[in-house]
CSV table of C-alpha atoms in Angstrom, one decimal:
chain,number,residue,atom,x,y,z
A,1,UNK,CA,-135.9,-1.6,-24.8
A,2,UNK,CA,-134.9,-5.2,-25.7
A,3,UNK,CA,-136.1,-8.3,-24.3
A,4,UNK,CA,-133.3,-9.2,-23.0
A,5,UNK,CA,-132.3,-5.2,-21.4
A,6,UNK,CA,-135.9,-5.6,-19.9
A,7,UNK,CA,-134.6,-9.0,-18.5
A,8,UNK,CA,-131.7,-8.0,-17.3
A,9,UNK,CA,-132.6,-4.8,-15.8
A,10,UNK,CA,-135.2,-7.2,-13.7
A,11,UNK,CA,-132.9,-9.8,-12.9
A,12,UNK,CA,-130.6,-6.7,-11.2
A,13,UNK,CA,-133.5,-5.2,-9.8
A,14,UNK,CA,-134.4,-8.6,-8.3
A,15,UNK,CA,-130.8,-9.4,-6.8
A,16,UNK,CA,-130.6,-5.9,-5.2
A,17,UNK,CA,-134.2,-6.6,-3.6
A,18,UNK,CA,-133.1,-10.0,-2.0
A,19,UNK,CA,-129.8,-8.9,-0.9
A,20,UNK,CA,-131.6,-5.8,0.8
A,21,UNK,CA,-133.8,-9.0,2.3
A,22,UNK,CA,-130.9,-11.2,3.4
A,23,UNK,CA,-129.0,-8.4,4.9
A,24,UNK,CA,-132.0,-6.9,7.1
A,25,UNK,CA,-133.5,-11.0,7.9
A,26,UNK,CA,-129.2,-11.5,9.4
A,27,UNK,CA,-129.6,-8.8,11.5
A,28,UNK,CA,-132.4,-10.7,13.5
A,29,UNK,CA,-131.7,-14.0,12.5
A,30,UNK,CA,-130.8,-16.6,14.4
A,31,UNK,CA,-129.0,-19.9,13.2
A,32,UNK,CA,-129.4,-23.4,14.8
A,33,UNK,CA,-127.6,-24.9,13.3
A,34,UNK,CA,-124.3,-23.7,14.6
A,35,UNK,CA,-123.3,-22.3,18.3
A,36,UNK,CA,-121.1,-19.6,19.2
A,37,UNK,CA,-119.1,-18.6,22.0
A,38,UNK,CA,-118.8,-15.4,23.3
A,39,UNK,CA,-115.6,-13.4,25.2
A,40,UNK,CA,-117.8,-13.1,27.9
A,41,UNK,CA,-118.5,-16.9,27.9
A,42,UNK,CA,-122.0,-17.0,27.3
A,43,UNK,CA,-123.3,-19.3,24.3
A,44,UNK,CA,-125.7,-17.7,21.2
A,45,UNK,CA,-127.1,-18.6,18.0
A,46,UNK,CA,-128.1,-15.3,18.0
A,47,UNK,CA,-126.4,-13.9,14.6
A,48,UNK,CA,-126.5,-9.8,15.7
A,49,UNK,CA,-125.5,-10.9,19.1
A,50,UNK,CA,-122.6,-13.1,17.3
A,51,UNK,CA,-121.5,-10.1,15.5
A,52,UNK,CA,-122.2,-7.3,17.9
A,53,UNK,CA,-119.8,-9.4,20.5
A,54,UNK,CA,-117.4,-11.0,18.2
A,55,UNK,CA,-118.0,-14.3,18.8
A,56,UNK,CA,-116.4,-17.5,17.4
A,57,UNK,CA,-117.7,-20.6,16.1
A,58,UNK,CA,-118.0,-23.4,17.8
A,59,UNK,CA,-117.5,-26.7,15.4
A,60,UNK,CA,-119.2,-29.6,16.5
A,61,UNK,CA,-121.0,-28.0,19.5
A,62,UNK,CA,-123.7,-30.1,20.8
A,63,UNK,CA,-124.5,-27.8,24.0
A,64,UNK,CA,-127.8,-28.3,26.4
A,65,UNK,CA,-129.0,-25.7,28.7
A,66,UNK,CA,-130.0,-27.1,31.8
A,67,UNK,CA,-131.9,-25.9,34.8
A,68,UNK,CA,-131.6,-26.6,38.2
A,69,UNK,CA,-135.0,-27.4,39.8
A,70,UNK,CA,-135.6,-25.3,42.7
A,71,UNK,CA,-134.4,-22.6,39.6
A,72,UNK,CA,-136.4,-20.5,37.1
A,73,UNK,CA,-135.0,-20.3,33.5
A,74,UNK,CA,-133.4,-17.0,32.9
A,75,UNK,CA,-135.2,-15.5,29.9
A,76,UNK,CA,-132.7,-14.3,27.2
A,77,UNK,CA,-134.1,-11.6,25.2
A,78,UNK,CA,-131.9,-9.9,22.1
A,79,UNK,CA,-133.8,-6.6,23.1
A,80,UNK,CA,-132.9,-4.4,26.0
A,81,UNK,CA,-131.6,-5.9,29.3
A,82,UNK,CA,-134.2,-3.5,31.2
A,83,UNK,CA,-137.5,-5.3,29.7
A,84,UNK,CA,-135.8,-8.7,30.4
A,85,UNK,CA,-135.5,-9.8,33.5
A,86,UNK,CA,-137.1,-8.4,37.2
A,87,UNK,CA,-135.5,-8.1,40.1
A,88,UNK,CA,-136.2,-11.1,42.9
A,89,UNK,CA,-138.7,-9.3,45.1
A,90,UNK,CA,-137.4,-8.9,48.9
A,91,UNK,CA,-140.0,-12.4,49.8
A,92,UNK,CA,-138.2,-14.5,47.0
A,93,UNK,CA,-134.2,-14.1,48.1
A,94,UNK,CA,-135.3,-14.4,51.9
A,95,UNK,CA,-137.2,-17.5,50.7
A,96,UNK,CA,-133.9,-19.1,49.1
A,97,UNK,CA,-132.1,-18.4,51.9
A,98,UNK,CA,-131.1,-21.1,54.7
A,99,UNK,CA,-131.9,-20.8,57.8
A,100,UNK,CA,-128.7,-20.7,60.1
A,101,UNK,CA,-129.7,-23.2,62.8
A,102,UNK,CA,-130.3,-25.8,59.5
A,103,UNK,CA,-127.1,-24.7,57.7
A,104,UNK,CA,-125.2,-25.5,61.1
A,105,UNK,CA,-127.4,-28.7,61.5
A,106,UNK,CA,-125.8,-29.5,57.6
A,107,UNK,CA,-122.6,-28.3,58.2
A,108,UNK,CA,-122.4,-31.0,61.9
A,109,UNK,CA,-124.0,-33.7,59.3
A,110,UNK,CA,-121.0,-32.9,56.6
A,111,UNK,CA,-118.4,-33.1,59.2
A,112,UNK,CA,-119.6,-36.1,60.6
A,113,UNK,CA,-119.2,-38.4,57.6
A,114,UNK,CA,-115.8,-36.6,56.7
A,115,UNK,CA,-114.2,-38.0,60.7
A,116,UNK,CA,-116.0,-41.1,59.9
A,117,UNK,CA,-114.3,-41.9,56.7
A,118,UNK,CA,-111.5,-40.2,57.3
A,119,UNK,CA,-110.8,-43.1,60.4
A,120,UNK,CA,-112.1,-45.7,57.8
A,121,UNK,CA,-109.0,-44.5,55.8
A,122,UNK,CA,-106.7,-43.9,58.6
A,123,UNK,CA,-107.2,-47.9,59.5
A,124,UNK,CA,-106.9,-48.5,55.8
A,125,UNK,CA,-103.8,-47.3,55.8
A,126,UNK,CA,-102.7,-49.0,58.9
A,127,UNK,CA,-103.7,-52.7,57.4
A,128,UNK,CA,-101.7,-51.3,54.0
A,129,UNK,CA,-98.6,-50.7,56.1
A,130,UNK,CA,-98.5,-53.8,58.1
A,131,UNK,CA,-99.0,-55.9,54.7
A,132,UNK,CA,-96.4,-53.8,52.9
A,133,UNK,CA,-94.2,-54.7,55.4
A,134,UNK,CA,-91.2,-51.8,55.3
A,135,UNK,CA,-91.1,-53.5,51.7
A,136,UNK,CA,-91.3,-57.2,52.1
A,137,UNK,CA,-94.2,-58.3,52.7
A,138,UNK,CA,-95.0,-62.2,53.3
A,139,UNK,CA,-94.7,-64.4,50.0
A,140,UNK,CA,-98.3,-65.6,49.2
A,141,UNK,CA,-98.5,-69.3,48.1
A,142,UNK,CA,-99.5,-68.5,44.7
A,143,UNK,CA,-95.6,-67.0,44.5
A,144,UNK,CA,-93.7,-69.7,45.5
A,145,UNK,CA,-92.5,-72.7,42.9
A,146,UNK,CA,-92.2,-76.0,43.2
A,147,UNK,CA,-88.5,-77.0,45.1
A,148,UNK,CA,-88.4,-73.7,46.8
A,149,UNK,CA,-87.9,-70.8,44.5
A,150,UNK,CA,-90.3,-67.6,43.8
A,151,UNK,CA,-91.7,-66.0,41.1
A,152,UNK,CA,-90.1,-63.0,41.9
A,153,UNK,CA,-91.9,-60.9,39.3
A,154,UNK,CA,-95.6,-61.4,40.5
A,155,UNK,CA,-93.7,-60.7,44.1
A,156,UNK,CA,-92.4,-57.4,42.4
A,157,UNK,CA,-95.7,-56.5,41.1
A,158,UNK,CA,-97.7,-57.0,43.8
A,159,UNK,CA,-95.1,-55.0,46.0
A,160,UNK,CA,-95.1,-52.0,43.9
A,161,UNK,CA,-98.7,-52.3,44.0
A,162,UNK,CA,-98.9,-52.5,47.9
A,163,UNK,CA,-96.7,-49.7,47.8
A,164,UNK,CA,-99.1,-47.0,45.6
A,165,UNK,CA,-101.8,-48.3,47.4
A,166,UNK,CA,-99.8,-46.4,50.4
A,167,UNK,CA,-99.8,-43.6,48.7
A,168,UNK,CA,-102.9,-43.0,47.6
A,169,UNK,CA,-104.7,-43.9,50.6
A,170,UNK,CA,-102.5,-41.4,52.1
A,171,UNK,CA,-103.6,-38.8,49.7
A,172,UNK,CA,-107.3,-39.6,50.4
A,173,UNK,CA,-106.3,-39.1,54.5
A,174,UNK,CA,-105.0,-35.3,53.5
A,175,UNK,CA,-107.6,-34.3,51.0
A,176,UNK,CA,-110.2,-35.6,53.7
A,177,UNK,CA,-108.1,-33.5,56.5
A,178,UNK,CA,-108.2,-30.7,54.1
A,179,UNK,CA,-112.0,-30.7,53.9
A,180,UNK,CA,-112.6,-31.2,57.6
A,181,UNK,CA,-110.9,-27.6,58.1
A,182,UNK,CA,-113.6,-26.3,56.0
A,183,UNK,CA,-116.1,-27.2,58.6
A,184,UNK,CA,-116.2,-25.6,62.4
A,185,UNK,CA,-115.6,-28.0,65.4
């Protein structure tokens, strides 16, 4: 055998080896470099997972997992979902629960400051009409000219701006109405 068969045959033997490598390391590899998104919207780097799922790419993902505080991470393992995770013992979920008498005491509280801005808007609205004046309000000195005249389009301006001022104040009444009704009397 030749130098060069004897270098050959190692150089195959070599590329077999580190593709065998590759291919078994990207079965349990992860990549950080890029984030995926899975059909069942949950977010991996998790190549097998990526794979397994049929996940797409996500370009220029810069995504951060947050926590609340009262909240303990939940552990994601690529292993089975039985090893994972525990069930919340019976004294944990009776613990995050709210007792009635204080939801009640919150939901009074909530309603409270919904009536109370909801009459802030309500006289809002009635200052907004008065100005508006069914469309002609009161010229302000800062519209009038010299020998009489107006500047009638600053007057125009500020009418149309009187005017969806009206209406969203008037929104803010009915989305305030609508939240009231989530809350008992």
């Amino acid at each position: 055998m030749t130098l060069f068969t004897r270098l050959t045959v190692h150089h195959a033997a070599l590329t077999v080896f580190a593709a065998l490598a590759l291919a078994s390391a990207a079965q349990a590899q992860t990549d950080p470099q890029r984030v995926y998104r899975c059909p069942d919207n949950s977010y991996t780097n998790d190549l097998s997972e990526v794979k397994a799922k049929n996940c797409k790419l996500i370009d220029n993902a810069n995504v951060s997992i947050l926590s609340s505080p009262g909240m303990t991470p939940k552990v994601i393992s690529s292993g089975s979902k039985e090893g994972g995770q525990k069930a919340p013992s019976q004294n944990e979920s009776q613990a995050a629960r709210i007792a009635p008498s204080t939801q009640k005491e919150r939901d009074l509280e909530a309603r409270r400051i919904l009536e109370q801005e909801l009459q802030q808007q309500q006289a809002r609205l009635d200052q907004q009409i008065k100005d508006y004046n069914n469309g002609h309000p009161d010229y302000l000195p800062s519209e009038r000219i010299a020998g009489g005249g107006v500047k009638g389009g600053e007057y125009a301006q500020r009418v149309a701006t009187l005017k969806d001022q009206i209406a969203m104040t008037q929104a803010n009444i009915a989305a305030l109405q609508r939240e009231l009704q989530k809350y008992p009397q």
